[in-house]
Coordinates of C-alpha atoms and ligand atoms in Angstrom, one line a residue:
Chain A
X1 CA 0.0 0.0 0.0
X2 CA 3.0 2.1 0.4
X3 CA 3.6 2.0 -3.3
X4 CA 0.1 3.2 -4.2
X5 CA 0.5 6.0 -1.7
X6 CA 3.7 6.9 -3.4
X7 CA 2.2 7.2 -6.8
X8 CA -0.6 9.4 -5.5
X9 CA 1.6 12.2 -4.3
X10 CA 3.6 13.9 -7.1
X11 CA 6.6 14.8 -4.9
X12 CA 7.1 11.1 -4.2
X13 CA 7.4 10.0 -7.8
X14 CA 10.4 7.9 -8.4
X15 CA 10.7 7.0 -4.7
X16 CA 12.5 3.8 -3.5
X17 CA 10.0 2.0 -1.4
X18 CA 10.7 -1.2 0.6
X19 CA 7.9 -2.8 2.5
X20 CA 7.8 -5.6 5.0
X21 CA 11.4 -6.8 4.3
X22 CA 12.3 -10.0 6.1
X23 CA 15.6 -11.6 5.8
X24 CA 17.1 -14.6 7.8
X25 CA 20.2 -16.6 7.6
X26 CA 20.0 -20.1 8.8
X27 CA 17.0 -19.4 11.0
X28 CA 18.4 -16.2 12.5
X29 CA 16.3 -13.1 11.6
X30 CA 18.5 -10.4 10.5
X31 CA 15.7 -8.1 9.2
X32 CA 12.2 -8.2 10.6
X33 CA 9.6 -6.4 8.6
X34 CA 11.5 -3.3 7.6
X35 CA 9.7 -0.5 5.7
X36 CA 11.4 2.3 4.0
X37 CA 10.2 5.2 2.0
X38 CA 13.0 7.0 0.4
X39 CA 12.2 10.1 -1.8
X40 CA 14.1 11.9 -4.4
X41 CA 15.9 15.1 -3.1
X42 CA 16.1 13.8 0.5
X43 CA 19.2 12.4 2.2
X44 CA 18.2 9.6 4.5
X45 CA 20.4 8.4 7.3
X46 CA 20.3 4.8 8.4
X47 CA 21.8 4.2 11.8
X48 CA 21.9 1.5 14.4
X49 CA 24.3 -0.5 16.5
X50 CA 26.8 -3.0 15.0
X51 CA 24.9 -5.9 13.6
X52 CA 21.7 -4.2 13.5
X53 CA 21.2 -5.1 9.8
X54 CA 22.1 -2.0 7.9
X55 CA 24.5 -3.5 5.4
X56 CA 22.0 -6.4 5.0
X57 CA 19.3 -3.9 4.2
X58 CA 21.6 -2.3 1.6
X59 CA 22.3 -5.8 0.2
X60 CA 18.6 -6.4 -0.2
X61 CA 18.0 -3.0 -1.9
X62 CA 20.9 -3.7 -4.3
X63 CA 20.0 -7.3 -5.0
X64 CA 23.0 -9.0 -3.4
X65 CA 20.6 -10.6 -0.8
X66 CA 17.1 -11.9 -1.6
X67 CA 14.7 -11.0 1.2
X68 CA 12.5 -13.9 2.5
X69 CA 9.5 -11.6 2.4
X70 CA 8.7 -8.1 1.4
X71 CA 8.7 -5.9 -1.7
X72 CA 11.0 -3.4 -3.1
X73 CA 10.2 -0.9 -5.9
X74 CA 11.8 2.0 -7.5
X75 CA 9.1 4.3 -8.9
X76 CA 6.8 2.0 -10.8
X77 CA 9.4 -0.7 -11.2
X78 CA 9.3 -3.8 -9.0
X79 CA 12.9 -4.7 -8.2
X80 CA 12.3 -7.9 -6.4
X81 CA 13.4 -10.3 -9.2
X82 CA 16.1 -8.1 -10.7
X83 CA 19.8 -9.0 -10.5
X84 CA 22.2 -6.5 -9.0
X85 CA 23.4 -5.7 -12.5
X86 CA 19.9 -4.9 -13.7
X87 CA 19.3 -2.7 -10.7
X88 CA 22.5 -0.9 -11.5
X89 CA 21.1 -0.4 -15.0
X90 CA 18.1 1.4 -13.4
X91 CA 20.5 3.9 -11.6
X92 CA 21.0 2.3 -8.3
X93 CA 24.6 2.4 -7.2
X94 CA 26.4 2.0 -3.9
X95 CA 29.6 2.2 -2.1
X96 CA 30.9 -0.7 0.1
X97 CA 31.7 -0.8 3.9
X98 CA 34.8 -2.6 3.0
X99 CA 36.8 -0.8 0.4
X100 CA 36.1 -2.2 -3.0
X101 CA 38.4 -0.5 -5.5
X102 CA 40.5 -2.6 -7.8
X103 CA 44.2 -2.3 -6.8
X104 CA 45.2 -3.0 -10.4
X105 CA 43.5 0.1 -11.7
X106 CA 44.4 3.7 -11.1
X107 CA 41.8 5.8 -9.1
X108 CA 40.6 7.4 -12.4
X109 CA 40.2 4.0 -14.0
X110 CA 38.3 2.7 -11.1
X111 CA 35.9 5.6 -11.4
X112 CA 35.6 4.9 -15.1
X113 CA 34.4 1.4 -14.3
X114 CA 31.3 3.1 -12.9
X115 CA 30.4 4.0 -16.5
X116 CA 30.7 0.5 -17.8
X117 CA 26.8 0.1 -18.2
X118 CA 26.5 3.4 -20.2
X119 CA 29.4 2.7 -22.5
X120 CA 28.8 1.0 -25.8
X121 CA 32.1 0.2 -27.3
X122 CA 32.5 -3.3 -28.6
X123 CA 35.0 -6.0 -28.5
X124 CA 36.7 -4.6 -31.6
X125 CA 37.7 -1.4 -30.0
X126 CA 38.9 -3.3 -26.9
X127 CA 41.8 -4.7 -28.9
X128 CA 42.3 -2.2 -31.7
X129 CA 42.6 1.6 -31.5
X130 CA 39.5 2.5 -33.4
X131 CA 38.3 6.1 -33.4
X132 CA 34.9 5.6 -31.9
X133 CA 36.3 3.4 -29.1
X134 CA 38.9 6.1 -28.6
X135 CA 36.4 8.9 -28.4
X136 CA 34.3 7.1 -25.9
X137 CA 37.3 6.3 -23.7
X138 CA 38.2 10.0 -23.8
X139 CA 34.7 10.9 -22.8
X140 CA 34.7 8.4 -20.0
X141 CA 38.0 9.7 -18.8
X142 CA 36.7 13.2 -18.9
X143 CA 33.6 12.4 -16.9
X144 CA 35.5 10.3 -14.3
X145 CA 38.0 13.3 -14.0
X146 CA 35.0 15.6 -13.5
X147 CA 33.6 13.3 -10.7
X148 CA 37.0 13.1 -9.0
X149 CA 37.3 17.0 -9.3
X150 CA 33.8 17.4 -7.7
X151 CA 34.9 15.4 -4.7
X152 CA 38.3 17.3 -4.6
X153 CA 40.6 14.4 -5.3
X154 CA 41.5 14.9 -8.9
X155 CA 45.2 15.1 -7.8
X156 CA 45.2 11.5 -7.1
X157 CA 43.6 10.4 -10.4
X158 CA 46.7 8.5 -11.6
X159 CA 47.7 6.7 -8.4
X160 CA 46.7 3.2 -7.5
X161 CA 44.2 2.8 -4.5
X162 CA 46.8 0.9 -2.2
X163 CA 48.9 4.1 -2.4
X164 CA 46.2 6.4 -1.2
X165 CA 45.0 7.3 2.3
X166 CA 41.6 5.7 3.2
X167 CA 39.8 9.0 2.9
X168 CA 40.8 9.4 -0.7
X169 CA 39.8 5.9 -1.4
X170 CA 36.4 6.4 0.1
X171 CA 35.9 9.5 -1.9
X172 CA 37.1 7.5 -5.0
X173 CA 34.4 4.9 -4.4
X174 CA 31.8 7.6 -4.1
X175 CA 33.1 9.2 -7.3
X176 CA 32.7 5.8 -9.0
X177 CA 29.1 5.6 -7.8
X178 CA 28.3 9.1 -8.8
X179 CA 30.0 9.3 -12.2
X180 CA 27.1 7.6 -14.1
X181 CA 24.5 10.1 -12.8
X182 CA 22.6 7.6 -10.5
X183 CA 19.0 7.9 -9.3
X184 CA 19.8 6.2 -6.0
X185 CA 23.1 6.5 -4.1
X186 CA 23.6 4.2 -1.2
X187 CA 26.7 4.8 0.9
X188 CA 27.8 2.2 3.5
X189 CA 29.8 3.9 6.2
X190 CA 31.5 6.4 3.9
X191 CA 33.3 8.0 6.9
X192 CA 34.7 4.8 8.4
X193 CA 38.5 5.2 8.7
X194 CA 38.5 8.9 8.0
X195 CA 39.9 11.5 10.3
X196 CA 37.9 14.6 11.3
X197 CA 39.2 16.8 8.5
X198 CA 38.4 14.2 5.9
X199 CA 35.0 13.5 7.4
X200 CA 34.2 17.3 7.2
X201 CA 35.4 17.3 3.6
X202 CA 33.3 14.2 2.8
X203 CA 30.2 15.9 4.4
X204 CA 30.6 19.0 2.2
X205 CA 31.3 16.9 -0.9
X206 CA 28.1 14.9 -0.3
X207 CA 26.1 18.1 0.2
X208 CA 27.5 19.5 -3.0
X209 CA 26.5 16.5 -5.1
X210 CA 23.0 16.2 -3.7
X211 CA 20.4 17.3 -6.1
X212 CA 16.5 17.2 -6.2
X213 CA 16.3 14.0 -8.3
X214 CA 18.7 12.0 -6.2
X215 CA 17.9 9.6 -3.5
X216 CA 20.8 9.4 -1.1
X217 CA 21.0 6.9 1.8
X218 CA 23.9 7.0 4.2
X219 CA 24.7 4.3 6.7
X220 CA 27.1 5.8 9.3
X221 CA 28.2 5.6 12.9
X222 CA 29.5 9.2 12.8
X223 CA 26.6 11.1 14.3
X224 CA 27.9 14.5 13.4
X225 CA 28.0 13.6 9.8
X226 CA 24.4 12.1 10.0
X227 CA 23.1 15.1 11.8
X228 CA 24.5 17.6 9.5
X229 CA 23.8 15.8 6.3
X230 CA 20.4 14.0 6.7
X231 CA 16.8 15.1 6.2
X232 CA 15.4 12.1 7.7
X233 CA 16.7 9.2 9.7
X234 CA 15.8 5.6 10.2
X235 CA 17.1 3.9 13.3
X236 CA 17.5 0.1 13.1
X237 CA 18.0 -2.2 16.1
X238 CA 18.1 -6.0 15.8
X239 CA 16.6 -5.9 12.3
X240 CA 13.7 -3.6 13.3
X241 CA 13.0 0.0 12.5
X242 CA 12.6 1.5 16.0
X243 CA 12.3 5.2 15.0
X244 CA 12.2 7.3 11.9
X245 CA 11.8 11.0 11.3
X246 CA 13.7 14.3 11.3
X247 CA 17.1 14.3 12.9
X248 CA 15.7 16.4 15.9
X249 CA 12.8 14.0 16.4
X250 CA 15.0 11.0 16.3
X251 CA 17.6 12.5 18.6
X252 CA 14.8 13.2 21.2
X253 CA 13.2 9.7 20.8
X254 CA 13.6 8.0 24.3
X255 CA 13.8 4.5 22.7
X256 CA 16.6 5.6 20.5
X257 CA 18.4 7.2 23.3
X258 CA 18.2 4.2 25.3
X259 CA 19.0 1.6 22.6
X260 CA 21.4 3.4 20.5
X261 CA 22.9 6.7 21.6
X262 CA 22.9 5.6 25.2
X263 CA 24.7 2.4 24.3
X264 CA 27.6 4.5 23.3
X265 CA 28.8 4.5 19.7
X266 CA 32.4 4.1 18.4
Chain B
X1 CA 68.5 -2.6 -14.2
X2 CA 66.8 -4.9 -11.9
X3 CA 65.9 -8.3 -13.2
X4 CA 62.5 -7.9 -11.8
X5 CA 61.8 -5.2 -14.2
X6 CA 62.7 -7.3 -17.2
X7 CA 60.4 -10.1 -16.1
X8 CA 57.7 -8.0 -14.6
X9 CA 57.2 -5.1 -16.9
X10 CA 53.8 -4.7 -15.5
X11 CA 54.9 -4.1 -12.1
X12 CA 52.9 -0.9 -12.9
X13 CA 50.0 -3.0 -11.9
X14 CA 50.8 -2.2 -8.2
X15 CA 51.9 1.4 -8.8
X16 CA 50.7 2.6 -12.2
X17 CA 52.9 5.7 -12.1
X18 CA 53.9 7.1 -15.5
X19 CA 57.7 7.3 -15.4
X20 CA 58.7 3.6 -15.6
X21 CA 56.6 2.6 -18.6
X22 CA 58.7 4.9 -20.9
X23 CA 61.8 2.9 -20.1
X24 CA 59.9 -0.3 -20.7
X25 CA 58.8 0.9 -24.0
X26 CA 62.3 1.7 -25.1
X27 CA 63.5 -1.7 -23.9
X28 CA 60.6 -3.4 -25.8
X29 CA 61.5 -1.5 -28.9
X30 CA 65.1 -2.5 -28.6
X31 CA 64.2 -6.1 -28.3
X32 CA 61.9 -5.9 -31.3
X33 CA 64.7 -4.3 -33.3
X34 CA 67.2 -7.0 -32.3
X35 CA 64.7 -9.8 -33.1
X36 CA 63.8 -8.2 -36.5
X37 CA 67.5 -8.2 -37.7
X38 CA 68.5 -11.5 -36.2
X39 CA 67.7 -13.7 -39.1
X40 CA 70.4 -11.9 -41.1
X41 CA 73.0 -12.8 -38.5
X42 CA 72.1 -16.3 -37.2
X43 CA 71.7 -19.9 -38.2
X44 CA 68.5 -21.6 -39.1
X45 CA 68.4 -23.7 -35.9
X46 CA 68.3 -20.7 -33.7
X47 CA 65.6 -19.1 -35.9
X48 CA 63.6 -22.3 -35.6
X49 CA 64.0 -22.3 -31.9
X50 CA 63.0 -18.7 -31.6
X51 CA 59.9 -19.2 -33.8
X52 CA 58.7 -21.8 -31.4
X53 CA 59.7 -19.6 -28.5
X54 CA 57.4 -16.8 -29.9
X55 CA 54.5 -19.3 -30.5
X56 CA 54.9 -20.6 -26.9
X57 CA 55.1 -17.0 -25.6
X58 CA 51.6 -16.5 -27.0
X59 CA 50.4 -19.6 -25.2
X60 CA 52.0 -18.5 -22.0
X61 CA 50.4 -15.1 -22.4
X62 CA 47.0 -16.8 -22.9
X63 CA 47.3 -18.3 -19.5
X64 CA 48.6 -15.1 -17.9
X65 CA 45.4 -13.3 -19.3
X66 CA 43.3 -15.8 -17.5
X67 CA 45.2 -15.4 -14.4
X68 CA 45.5 -11.7 -14.5
X69 CA 42.1 -10.8 -15.8
X70 CA 40.1 -13.7 -14.5
X71 CA 42.0 -14.6 -11.3
X72 CA 41.8 -18.3 -12.4
X73 CA 44.3 -20.9 -13.3
X74 CA 44.2 -23.5 -16.1
X75 CA 46.4 -26.4 -16.5
X76 CA 44.7 -27.6 -19.6
X77 CA 45.4 -24.8 -22.1
X78 CA 47.3 -27.4 -24.2
X79 CA 43.8 -28.4 -25.4
X80 CA 43.0 -25.0 -26.9
X81 CA 46.6 -24.7 -28.3
X82 CA 46.2 -28.1 -30.0
X83 CA 42.8 -27.0 -31.4
X84 CA 44.4 -24.1 -33.2
X85 CA 47.4 -26.2 -34.4
X86 CA 45.2 -29.1 -35.7
X87 CA 42.7 -26.5 -37.3
X88 CA 45.6 -25.3 -39.4
X89 CA 47.0 -28.8 -40.2
X90 CA 43.7 -30.4 -40.9
X91 CA 42.5 -27.6 -43.2
X92 CA 45.7 -27.9 -45.2
X93 CA 45.7 -31.6 -45.4
X94 CA 42.0 -32.2 -46.1
X95 CA 40.9 -29.0 -47.7
X96 CA 44.1 -27.7 -49.3
X97 CA 43.7 -24.4 -47.5
X98 CA 46.6 -22.2 -46.4
X99 CA 47.2 -20.1 -43.3
X100 CA 45.3 -17.0 -44.7
X101 CA 42.0 -19.0 -44.3
X102 CA 42.9 -21.5 -41.5
X103 CA 44.3 -18.9 -39.2
X104 CA 41.0 -17.0 -38.8
X105 CA 39.1 -20.3 -38.5
X106 CA 41.6 -21.4 -35.8
X107 CA 40.8 -18.2 -33.9
X108 CA 37.1 -18.9 -34.2
X109 CA 37.5 -22.5 -33.1
X110 CA 39.5 -21.4 -30.0
X111 CA 36.8 -18.7 -29.2
X112 CA 34.0 -21.2 -29.5
X113 CA 35.8 -23.9 -27.5
X114 CA 36.5 -21.3 -24.8
X115 CA 32.8 -20.5 -24.7
X116 CA 31.8 -24.1 -24.7
X117 CA 34.1 -24.8 -21.7
X118 CA 33.3 -21.5 -19.9
X119 CA 29.5 -21.6 -19.9
X120 CA 29.1 -24.8 -18.0
X121 CA 32.1 -24.2 -15.7
X122 CA 31.3 -20.5 -15.0
X123 CA 30.5 -21.1 -11.3
X124 CA 33.6 -23.1 -10.6
X125 CA 36.8 -21.5 -9.4
X126 CA 40.2 -22.1 -7.9
X127 CA 41.3 -25.7 -7.7
X128 CA 38.1 -27.0 -9.2
X129 CA 38.3 -25.1 -12.3
X130 CA 41.9 -26.1 -12.6
X131 CA 41.0 -29.7 -12.3
X132 CA 38.2 -29.3 -14.8
X133 CA 40.7 -27.8 -17.4
X134 CA 43.1 -30.7 -16.6
X135 CA 40.4 -33.1 -17.8
X136 CA 40.3 -31.3 -21.1
X137 CA 44.0 -31.7 -21.6
X138 CA 44.0 -35.4 -20.5
X139 CA 41.3 -36.3 -23.0
X140 CA 43.1 -34.6 -25.9
X141 CA 45.7 -37.2 -27.0
X142 CA 43.0 -39.9 -26.8
X143 CA 40.7 -37.8 -28.9
X144 CA 43.4 -37.1 -31.5
X145 CA 44.4 -40.7 -31.9
X146 CA 40.7 -41.7 -32.0
X147 CA 40.1 -39.3 -34.8
X148 CA 43.0 -40.7 -36.8
X149 CA 41.4 -40.3 -40.2
X150 CA 41.4 -36.6 -39.7
X151 CA 44.4 -36.0 -37.4
X152 CA 46.9 -38.6 -38.6
X153 CA 46.9 -40.4 -35.3
X154 CA 50.2 -40.9 -33.5
X155 CA 52.1 -39.7 -36.6
X156 CA 50.3 -36.4 -36.8
X157 CA 50.2 -34.2 -39.8
X158 CA 52.7 -32.0 -41.8
X159 CA 52.2 -28.5 -42.7
X160 CA 54.0 -27.4 -45.9
X161 CA 52.1 -24.6 -47.5
X162 CA 53.7 -21.3 -47.5
X163 CA 52.2 -18.1 -46.2
X164 CA 54.0 -16.1 -48.9
X165 CA 55.0 -18.3 -51.8
X166 CA 58.6 -17.8 -53.0
X167 CA 59.9 -16.3 -49.6
X168 CA 62.4 -18.4 -47.8
X169 CA 60.7 -20.8 -45.5
X170 CA 62.7 -20.3 -42.2
X171 CA 62.2 -16.5 -42.7
X172 CA 58.5 -16.7 -43.1
X173 CA 58.1 -18.9 -40.1
X174 CA 60.2 -16.7 -38.0
X175 CA 58.6 -13.4 -39.0
X176 CA 55.1 -14.7 -38.9
X177 CA 55.6 -16.0 -35.4
X178 CA 57.3 -12.7 -34.3
X179 CA 54.6 -10.6 -35.8
X180 CA 51.8 -12.6 -34.3
X181 CA 53.4 -12.2 -30.8
X182 CA 54.0 -8.5 -31.2
X183 CA 50.4 -7.9 -32.4
X184 CA 49.0 -10.0 -29.6
X185 CA 51.0 -8.0 -27.1
X186 CA 50.0 -4.6 -28.6
X187 CA 46.3 -5.8 -28.6
X188 CA 46.6 -6.8 -24.9
X189 CA 48.3 -3.5 -24.0
X190 CA 45.3 -1.7 -25.6
X191 CA 42.9 -4.1 -24.0
X192 CA 44.2 -3.1 -20.5
X193 CA 42.7 0.4 -20.8
X194 CA 39.5 -0.7 -22.6
X195 CA 36.1 -0.8 -21.0
X196 CA 36.1 -4.5 -20.9
X197 CA 39.6 -4.9 -19.6
X198 CA 38.9 -2.5 -16.7
X199 CA 35.7 -4.2 -15.9
X200 CA 37.4 -7.6 -15.7
X201 CA 40.0 -6.2 -13.4
X202 CA 37.4 -4.8 -11.1
X203 CA 35.4 -8.1 -11.3
X204 CA 38.5 -10.1 -10.3
X205 CA 39.3 -7.9 -7.3
X206 CA 35.7 -7.3 -6.1
X207 CA 33.1 -9.4 -7.9
X208 CA 30.3 -7.9 -5.8
X209 CA 31.3 -4.3 -6.4
X210 CA 31.5 -5.2 -10.1
X211 CA 28.0 -6.6 -10.1
X212 CA 26.8 -3.4 -8.5
X213 CA 28.0 -1.6 -11.5
X214 CA 26.5 -3.9 -14.0
X215 CA 29.4 -6.3 -14.5
X216 CA 28.1 -9.8 -13.9
X217 CA 30.3 -12.7 -12.8
X218 CA 29.1 -14.9 -15.6
X219 CA 30.0 -12.2 -18.2
X220 CA 33.4 -11.8 -16.7
X221 CA 34.2 -15.4 -16.5
X222 CA 32.9 -16.3 -20.0
X223 CA 34.6 -13.2 -21.6
X224 CA 38.0 -13.9 -20.1
X225 CA 37.9 -17.6 -20.9
X226 CA 36.9 -17.0 -24.5
X227 CA 39.6 -14.5 -24.9
X228 CA 42.3 -16.7 -23.3
X229 CA 41.2 -19.7 -25.4
X230 CA 41.3 -17.7 -28.5
X231 CA 44.9 -16.6 -27.8
X232 CA 45.8 -20.1 -26.9
X233 CA 44.4 -21.4 -30.3
X234 CA 46.3 -18.6 -32.1
X235 CA 49.4 -19.8 -30.4
X236 CA 48.6 -23.3 -31.7
X237 CA 48.3 -22.1 -35.3
X238 CA 51.6 -20.4 -35.0
X239 CA 53.3 -23.5 -33.5
X240 CA 51.9 -25.6 -36.3
X241 CA 53.1 -23.2 -39.0
X242 CA 56.5 -22.6 -37.4
X243 CA 57.3 -26.2 -36.8
X244 CA 55.7 -27.6 -39.9
X245 CA 54.2 -30.5 -37.9
X246 CA 51.6 -31.4 -35.3
X247 CA 51.3 -34.6 -33.3
X248 CA 49.6 -35.6 -30.1
X249 CA 53.0 -35.6 -28.1
X250 CA 53.3 -31.8 -28.5
X251 CA 50.1 -31.3 -26.6
X252 CA 50.1 -33.4 -23.5
X253 CA 49.0 -32.4 -20.1
X254 CA 52.7 -31.6 -19.5
X255 CA 52.4 -28.8 -22.2
X256 CA 49.5 -27.4 -20.3
X257 CA 51.5 -27.4 -17.1
X258 CA 54.5 -25.9 -18.9
X259 CA 52.4 -23.0 -20.1
X260 CA 51.3 -22.4 -16.5
X261 CA 55.1 -22.6 -15.4
X262 CA 55.9 -20.0 -18.0
X263 CA 53.1 -17.8 -16.9
X264 CA 54.1 -18.0 -13.3
X265 CA 57.8 -17.4 -14.2
X266 CA 56.8 -14.3 -16.3
X267 CA 54.7 -13.2 -13.3
X268 CA 51.6 -13.3 -15.4
X269 CA 52.8 -10.3 -17.5
X270 CA 51.1 -9.6 -20.8
X271 CA 53.8 -7.5 -22.2
X272 CA 56.3 -8.5 -24.9
X273 CA 59.2 -8.9 -22.6
X274 CA 57.1 -10.9 -20.0
X275 CA 55.8 -13.2 -22.7
X276 CA 59.2 -13.7 -24.1
X277 CA 60.7 -14.7 -20.8
X278 CA 57.8 -17.2 -20.2
X279 CA 57.9 -18.5 -23.8
X280 CA 61.8 -18.6 -23.8
X281 CA 61.9 -20.7 -20.6
X282 CA 59.5 -23.3 -21.7
X283 CA 60.9 -23.6 -25.2
X284 CA 64.7 -23.2 -24.8
X285 CA 65.3 -24.8 -21.4
X286 CA 64.0 -28.3 -22.6
X287 CA 66.4 -28.2 -25.5
X288 CA 69.4 -27.5 -23.3
X289 CA 68.1 -30.0 -20.8
X290 CA 67.5 -32.6 -23.3
X291 CA 70.3 -34.7 -21.8
X292 CA 68.4 -34.8 -18.5
X293 CA 65.7 -36.9 -20.2
X294 CA 63.2 -38.1 -17.7
X295 CA 64.2 -35.6 -15.2
X296 CA 62.8 -32.6 -17.1
X297 CA 59.2 -32.9 -15.8
X298 CA 60.6 -33.1 -12.2
X299 CA 62.7 -30.1 -12.8
X300 CA 59.7 -28.2 -14.0
X301 CA 57.5 -29.4 -11.2
X302 CA 60.1 -28.2 -8.7
X303 CA 60.5 -24.9 -10.5
X304 CA 56.7 -24.5 -10.6
X305 CA 56.5 -25.2 -6.8
X306 CA 59.3 -22.9 -5.9
X307 CA 58.3 -20.0 -8.0
X308 CA 54.7 -20.4 -6.8
X309 CA 55.7 -20.5 -3.2
X310 CA 57.9 -17.5 -3.6
X311 CA 56.0 -15.3 -5.9
X312 CA 52.3 -15.9 -5.3
X313 CA 51.7 -13.0 -3.1
X314 CA 50.0 -11.0 -5.7
X315 CA 48.2 -13.3 -8.1
X316 CA 45.2 -15.5 -8.8
X317 CA 47.3 -18.6 -7.8
X318 CA 46.4 -17.8 -4.3
X319 CA 42.9 -18.7 -5.1
X320 CA 44.0 -22.3 -5.6
X321 CA 44.0 -22.5 -1.9
X322 CA 40.5 -23.4 -0.6
X323 CA 38.7 -21.2 1.8
X324 CA 38.9 -17.9 0.1
X325 CA 35.4 -16.7 -0.6
X326 CA 34.8 -13.8 -2.9
Ligands
ATP1 N1 25.8 -13.5 4.5 C1 25.5 -13.6 5.7 N2 25.3 -14.8 6.4 C2 25.0 -14.9 7.6 N3 24.7 -14.0 8.5 C3 24.8 -12.6 7.9 C4 25.2 -12.4 6.6 N4 25.2 -11.1 6.4 C5 24.9 -10.5 7.6 N5 24.7 -11.5 8.5 C6 24.3 -11.2 9.9 O1 23.4 -10.3 9.9 C7 23.5 -9.4 11.1 C8 23.5 -8.0 10.5 O2 24.7 -7.7 9.8 P1 24.9 -6.4 9.0 O3 26.3 -6.5 8.4 O4 23.8 -6.1 8.1 O5 25.0 -5.4 10.2 P2 25.4 -3.8 10.1 O6 24.2 -3.1 10.7 O7 25.8 -3.4 8.8 O8 26.6 -3.8 11.2 P3 27.9 -2.9 11.1 O9 27.5 -1.6 11.8 O10 28.8 -3.7 12.0 O11 28.3 -2.8 9.7 C9 24.7 -9.8 11.7 O12 24.4 -10.6 12.8 C10 25.5 -10.6 10.7 O13 26.2 -11.7 11.4
MG2 MG1 27.5 -2.8 8.0

């Protein structure tokens, strides 16, 4: 019913809606009836203690995990049976909690892999320097460079990820996610391993890339980043949404204080 | 200059900085220049050995492509090499067709065989895939002998048609093999920066991340295998032409293992210098070790073991060990 609701109100067109998501591994329930309503133009925070199920929820949204029950739709498109690659084709991209850049590619080339789906060049131009393939590569390179530049790390373009500080690698992952102009951007702990300065730069960069057609979801333990960046927050505990609403409302929620903020975060 | 730079010209893989490749380019150009004038200076036996070395270098490179871009290991590539070699030989013997026609057909055959193997085995990896590839190589001699009417059985077949009629035979073989190797290396250098090449490198390092950007595991595996098998088949066609003969003994399981040894020794490089090192070792060493007779496989086995133990820190060989989920 959430979906019908979403279609009725114009501002929710193109929303990413999950309803009643249940996920279990070997009899252990990881997600228990999670509902999400993520709208274009809003940054949503997803917080909760370690093991609450945040990454698992991301994995359900992107198709790496298959929920035992529940439905996921992006706009009018039901995602449930689509593979991760198909969902990527619909404009859903993500970054990973554990760094997932190829060490064999430069940072710039890693970002270029974010354009794989929108590139058309065939196998001929993979082996032979053909004009069309060249032009396409040039274009991809330019767009990847622009994405790096937007995040302020263009200087690291030609270095390999293992040579870069974690902050730059994180931003590189975000650049790779952004370069194709996604509809949905899911960030799993983008500030993990970053120092205070890098986290501040990241927060600013994310603000800058936000636009009215983008759905951005951030999983993060860094409360400053969440509070500064997010328009709405979902709090997850033991696989259940225990609160959702504006940062202020969530911060004041007694249950959240007890379960999450009171438990002390790292 | 450090030996490691000679054998591992793609050390850049770890640190793709710009300065060193220039030096490598010059070195490669120098090697090409020397190889290009060599026939004017040397005897025909050396030329013959070198032609085989170039052909084997392509086979080694085909295995390196699989390891580098697919993170997988094959010990059965002798199957695809034999397919290319026999395509050339059979087309000459039974259809009277020369290399101009049989070479493209050999490439297609390698591609098709690569697909046929990769599709059903696309969910296997590590030791399981290696063993599956071994089965291919083991079945091959039997197959060739069984199809005696076409393949000449134990005896094998001769290849006598020229590529360019009227040109000295040793020269044609040598330059054809050299040109094939150089073209393959240039194509692979270009491939490294292509959409497909970069997608494969991402898929090898982080299959899930790759999937999240539309690069599926099946696509990655099938593509890299088809590419690798096509190159192996090309190498077979070059072997057939360069040595004028094909027979089941040239394509045993040992050949498949030697290609892997060559690939390990060349640190899975896909550059000209790396391929030459790998091809050189597996071609020339046996000739000089001919006196050692039965010990050759043991020497190779030990070499493989030692190099693998010493140098496997950064390669797909690690995936042979069980327990490393993706
Ligand atoms: N593939 C899996 N197989 C079995 N259990 C899993 C799997 N993936 C996640 N889990 C379990 O699901 C629970 C939630 O894990 P998840 O990674 O989603 O938590 P999280 O909220 O992202 O935690 P963190 O803040 O530590 O990243 C954990 O108990 C975890 O052990
Ligand atoms: Mg997590």
